[in-house]
N, C-alpha and C. Protein backbone atom coordinates (compact mmCIF):
# COMPACT_ATOMS: atom_id res chain seq x y z
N UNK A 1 0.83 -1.17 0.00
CA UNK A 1 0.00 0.00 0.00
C UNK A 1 0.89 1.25 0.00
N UNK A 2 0.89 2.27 -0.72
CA UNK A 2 1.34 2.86 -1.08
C UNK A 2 0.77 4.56 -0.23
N UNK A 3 1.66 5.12 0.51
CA UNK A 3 0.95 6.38 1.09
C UNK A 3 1.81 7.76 0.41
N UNK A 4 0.93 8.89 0.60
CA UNK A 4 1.00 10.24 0.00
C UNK A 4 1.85 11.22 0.81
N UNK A 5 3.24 11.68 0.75
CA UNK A 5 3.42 12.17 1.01
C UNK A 5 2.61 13.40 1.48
N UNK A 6 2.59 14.35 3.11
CA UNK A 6 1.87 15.12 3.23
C UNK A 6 2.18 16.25 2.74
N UNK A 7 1.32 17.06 2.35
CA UNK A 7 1.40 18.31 1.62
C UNK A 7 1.60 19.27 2.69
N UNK A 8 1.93 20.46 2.57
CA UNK A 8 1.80 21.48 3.59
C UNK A 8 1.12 22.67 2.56
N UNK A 9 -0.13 23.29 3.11
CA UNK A 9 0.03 24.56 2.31
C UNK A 9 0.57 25.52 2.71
N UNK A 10 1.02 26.61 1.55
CA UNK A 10 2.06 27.43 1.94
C UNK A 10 1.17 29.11 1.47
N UNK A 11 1.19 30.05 3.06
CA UNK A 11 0.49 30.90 2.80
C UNK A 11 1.25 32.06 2.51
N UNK A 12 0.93 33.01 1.84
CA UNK A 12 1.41 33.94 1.03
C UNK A 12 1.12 34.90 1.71
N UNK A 13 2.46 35.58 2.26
CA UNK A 13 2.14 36.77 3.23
C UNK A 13 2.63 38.28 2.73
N UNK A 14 1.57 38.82 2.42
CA UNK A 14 1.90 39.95 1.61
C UNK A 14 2.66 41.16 2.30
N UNK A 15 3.49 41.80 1.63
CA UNK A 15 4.06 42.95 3.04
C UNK A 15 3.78 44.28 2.28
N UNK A 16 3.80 45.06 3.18
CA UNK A 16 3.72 46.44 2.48
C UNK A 16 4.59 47.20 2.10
N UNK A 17 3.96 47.60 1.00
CA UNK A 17 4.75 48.26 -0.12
C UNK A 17 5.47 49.66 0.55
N UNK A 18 6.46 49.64 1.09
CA UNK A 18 7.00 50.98 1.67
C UNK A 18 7.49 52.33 0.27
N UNK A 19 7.42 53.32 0.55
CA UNK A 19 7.75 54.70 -0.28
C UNK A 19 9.14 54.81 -0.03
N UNK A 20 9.97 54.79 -1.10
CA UNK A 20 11.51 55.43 -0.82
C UNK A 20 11.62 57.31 0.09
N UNK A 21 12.20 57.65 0.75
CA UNK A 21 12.62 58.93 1.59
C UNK A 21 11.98 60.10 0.25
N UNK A 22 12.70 59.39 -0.77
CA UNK A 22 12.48 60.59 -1.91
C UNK A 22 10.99 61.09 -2.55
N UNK A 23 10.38 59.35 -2.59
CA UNK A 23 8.82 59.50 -3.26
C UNK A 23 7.68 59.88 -2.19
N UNK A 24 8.45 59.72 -1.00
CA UNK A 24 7.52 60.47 0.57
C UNK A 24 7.03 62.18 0.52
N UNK A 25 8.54 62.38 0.22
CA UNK A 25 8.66 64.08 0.48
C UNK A 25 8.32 64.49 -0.76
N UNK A 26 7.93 63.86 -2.30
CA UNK A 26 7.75 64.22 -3.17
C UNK A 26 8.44 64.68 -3.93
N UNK A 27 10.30 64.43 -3.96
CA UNK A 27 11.22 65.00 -4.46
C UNK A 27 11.15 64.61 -6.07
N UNK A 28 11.35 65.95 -6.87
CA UNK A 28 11.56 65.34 -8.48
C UNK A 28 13.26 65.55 -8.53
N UNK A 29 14.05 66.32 -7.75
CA UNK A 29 15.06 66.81 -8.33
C UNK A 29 16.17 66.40 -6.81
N UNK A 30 16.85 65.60 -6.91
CA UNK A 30 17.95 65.16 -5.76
C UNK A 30 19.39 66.56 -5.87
N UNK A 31 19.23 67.26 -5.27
CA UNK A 31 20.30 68.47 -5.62
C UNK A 31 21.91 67.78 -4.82
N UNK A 32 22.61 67.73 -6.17
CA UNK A 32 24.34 67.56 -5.43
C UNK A 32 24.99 68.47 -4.53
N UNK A 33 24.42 69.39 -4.53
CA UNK A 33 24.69 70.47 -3.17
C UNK A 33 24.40 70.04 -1.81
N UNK A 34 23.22 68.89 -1.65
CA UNK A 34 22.80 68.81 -0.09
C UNK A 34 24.00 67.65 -0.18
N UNK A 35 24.66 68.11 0.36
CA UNK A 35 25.83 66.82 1.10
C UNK A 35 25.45 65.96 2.23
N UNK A 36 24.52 66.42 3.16
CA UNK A 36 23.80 65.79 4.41
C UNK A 36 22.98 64.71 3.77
N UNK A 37 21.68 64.83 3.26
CA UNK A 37 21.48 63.61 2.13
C UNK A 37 22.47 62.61 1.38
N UNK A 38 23.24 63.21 0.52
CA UNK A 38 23.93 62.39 -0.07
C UNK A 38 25.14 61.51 0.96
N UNK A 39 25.32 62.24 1.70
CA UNK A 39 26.47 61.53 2.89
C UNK A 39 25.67 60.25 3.12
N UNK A 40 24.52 60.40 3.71
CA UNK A 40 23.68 59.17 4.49
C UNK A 40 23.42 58.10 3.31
N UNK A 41 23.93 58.39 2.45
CA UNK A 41 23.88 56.99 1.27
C UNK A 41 25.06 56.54 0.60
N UNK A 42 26.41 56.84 1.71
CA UNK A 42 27.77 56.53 1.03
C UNK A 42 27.69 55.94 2.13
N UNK A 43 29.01 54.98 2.29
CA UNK A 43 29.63 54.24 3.17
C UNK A 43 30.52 55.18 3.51
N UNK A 44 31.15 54.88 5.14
CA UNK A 44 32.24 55.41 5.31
C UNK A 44 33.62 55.77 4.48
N UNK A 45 33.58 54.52 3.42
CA UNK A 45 34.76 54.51 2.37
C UNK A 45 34.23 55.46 1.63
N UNK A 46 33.01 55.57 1.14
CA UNK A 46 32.40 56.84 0.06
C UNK A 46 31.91 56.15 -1.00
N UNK A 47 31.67 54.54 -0.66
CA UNK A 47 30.83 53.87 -1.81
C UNK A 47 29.00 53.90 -1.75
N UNK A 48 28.63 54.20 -2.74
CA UNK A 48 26.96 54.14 -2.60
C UNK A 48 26.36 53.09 -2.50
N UNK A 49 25.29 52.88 -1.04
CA UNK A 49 24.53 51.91 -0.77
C UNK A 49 23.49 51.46 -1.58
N UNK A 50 23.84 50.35 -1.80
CA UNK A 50 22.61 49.31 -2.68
C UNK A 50 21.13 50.22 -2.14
N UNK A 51 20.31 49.86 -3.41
CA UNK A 51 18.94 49.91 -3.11
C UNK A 51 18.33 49.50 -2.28
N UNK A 52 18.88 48.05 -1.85
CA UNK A 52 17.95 47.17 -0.88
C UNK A 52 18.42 48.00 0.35
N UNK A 53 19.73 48.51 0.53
CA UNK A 53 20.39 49.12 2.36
C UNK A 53 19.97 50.47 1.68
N UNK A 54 19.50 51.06 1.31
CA UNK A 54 19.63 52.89 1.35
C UNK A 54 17.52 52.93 1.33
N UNK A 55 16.78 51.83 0.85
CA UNK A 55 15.41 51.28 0.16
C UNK A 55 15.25 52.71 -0.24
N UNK A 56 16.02 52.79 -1.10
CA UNK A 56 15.38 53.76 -2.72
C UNK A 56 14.45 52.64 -3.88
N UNK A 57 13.85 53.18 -4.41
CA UNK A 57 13.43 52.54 -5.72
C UNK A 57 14.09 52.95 -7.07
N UNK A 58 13.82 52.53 -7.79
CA UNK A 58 14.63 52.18 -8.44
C UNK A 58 15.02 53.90 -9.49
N UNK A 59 14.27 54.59 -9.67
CA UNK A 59 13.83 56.10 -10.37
C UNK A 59 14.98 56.69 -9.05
N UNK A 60 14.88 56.83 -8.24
CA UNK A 60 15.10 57.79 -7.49
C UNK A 60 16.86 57.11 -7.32
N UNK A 61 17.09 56.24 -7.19
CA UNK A 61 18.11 54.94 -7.42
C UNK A 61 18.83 55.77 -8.24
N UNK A 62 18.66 55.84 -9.09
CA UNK A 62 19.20 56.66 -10.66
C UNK A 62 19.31 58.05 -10.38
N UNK A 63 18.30 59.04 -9.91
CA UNK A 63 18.58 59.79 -9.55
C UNK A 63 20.41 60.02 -8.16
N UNK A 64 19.93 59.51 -7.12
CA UNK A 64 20.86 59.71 -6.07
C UNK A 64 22.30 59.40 -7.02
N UNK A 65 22.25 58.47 -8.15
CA UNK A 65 23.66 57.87 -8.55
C UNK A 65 24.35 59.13 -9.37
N UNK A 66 23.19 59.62 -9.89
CA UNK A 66 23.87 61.19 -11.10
C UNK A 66 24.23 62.53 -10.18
N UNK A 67 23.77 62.17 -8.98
CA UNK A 67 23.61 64.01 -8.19
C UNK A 67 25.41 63.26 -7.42
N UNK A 68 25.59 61.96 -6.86
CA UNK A 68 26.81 61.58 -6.38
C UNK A 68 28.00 62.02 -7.16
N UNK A 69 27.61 61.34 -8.34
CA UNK A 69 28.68 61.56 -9.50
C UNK A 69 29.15 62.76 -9.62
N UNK A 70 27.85 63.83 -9.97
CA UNK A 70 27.91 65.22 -10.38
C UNK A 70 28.96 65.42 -9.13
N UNK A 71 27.82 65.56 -7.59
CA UNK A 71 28.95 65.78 -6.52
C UNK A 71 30.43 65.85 -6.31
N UNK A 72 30.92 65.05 -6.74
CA UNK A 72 32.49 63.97 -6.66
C UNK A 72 33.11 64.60 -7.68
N UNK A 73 32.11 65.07 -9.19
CA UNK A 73 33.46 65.36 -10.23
C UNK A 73 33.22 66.69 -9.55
N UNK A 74 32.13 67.54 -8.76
CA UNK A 74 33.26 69.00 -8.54
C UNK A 74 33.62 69.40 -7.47
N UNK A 75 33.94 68.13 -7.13
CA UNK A 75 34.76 68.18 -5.28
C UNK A 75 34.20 68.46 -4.50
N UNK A 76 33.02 68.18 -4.17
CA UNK A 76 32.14 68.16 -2.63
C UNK A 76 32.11 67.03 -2.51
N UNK A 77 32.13 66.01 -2.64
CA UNK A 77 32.49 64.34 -2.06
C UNK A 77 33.69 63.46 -2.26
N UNK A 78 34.14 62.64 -1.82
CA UNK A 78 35.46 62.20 -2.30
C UNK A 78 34.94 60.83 -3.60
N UNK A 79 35.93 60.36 -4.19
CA UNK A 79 35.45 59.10 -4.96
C UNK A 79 35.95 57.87 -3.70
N UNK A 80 36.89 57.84 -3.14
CA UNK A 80 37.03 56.92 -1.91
C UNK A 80 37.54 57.77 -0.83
N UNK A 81 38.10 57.25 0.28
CA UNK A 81 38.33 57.67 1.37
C UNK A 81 39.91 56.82 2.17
């Protein structure tokens, strides 16, 4: 006689959809001048935190990466440390 392995069902737990800092406050334009912002998304070395550690999405993601850059080529941030 032959028996059925038991099944387990598996429930699907939905989480909520959180707003990145940027799509909260309604920002269209990330300015390379605020260094206080942009600091809190470098590492101590001066590398930029992943999406998942900084939870930007992905628009604003792109944004923070061009205002860094801009930052760095005219010397208000370092490229490392």
């Amino acid at each position: 006689m032959k028996t059925r392995p038991v099944t387990r069902k598996r429930v699907r737990v939905v989480r909520e959809q959180t707003e990145c800092r940027f799509c909260r406050d309604k920002v269209n334009y990330i300015d390379y001048k605020d260094l206080d912002t942009l600091g809190k998304l470098l590492t101590q070395r001066g590398k930029m935190f992943s999406r998942k550690r900084s939870g930007n999405c992905a628009g604003c993601q792109r944004k923070v990466q061009a205002a860094i850059k801009r930052a760095r080529f005219m010397s208000l941030l370092p490229y490392v440390s």
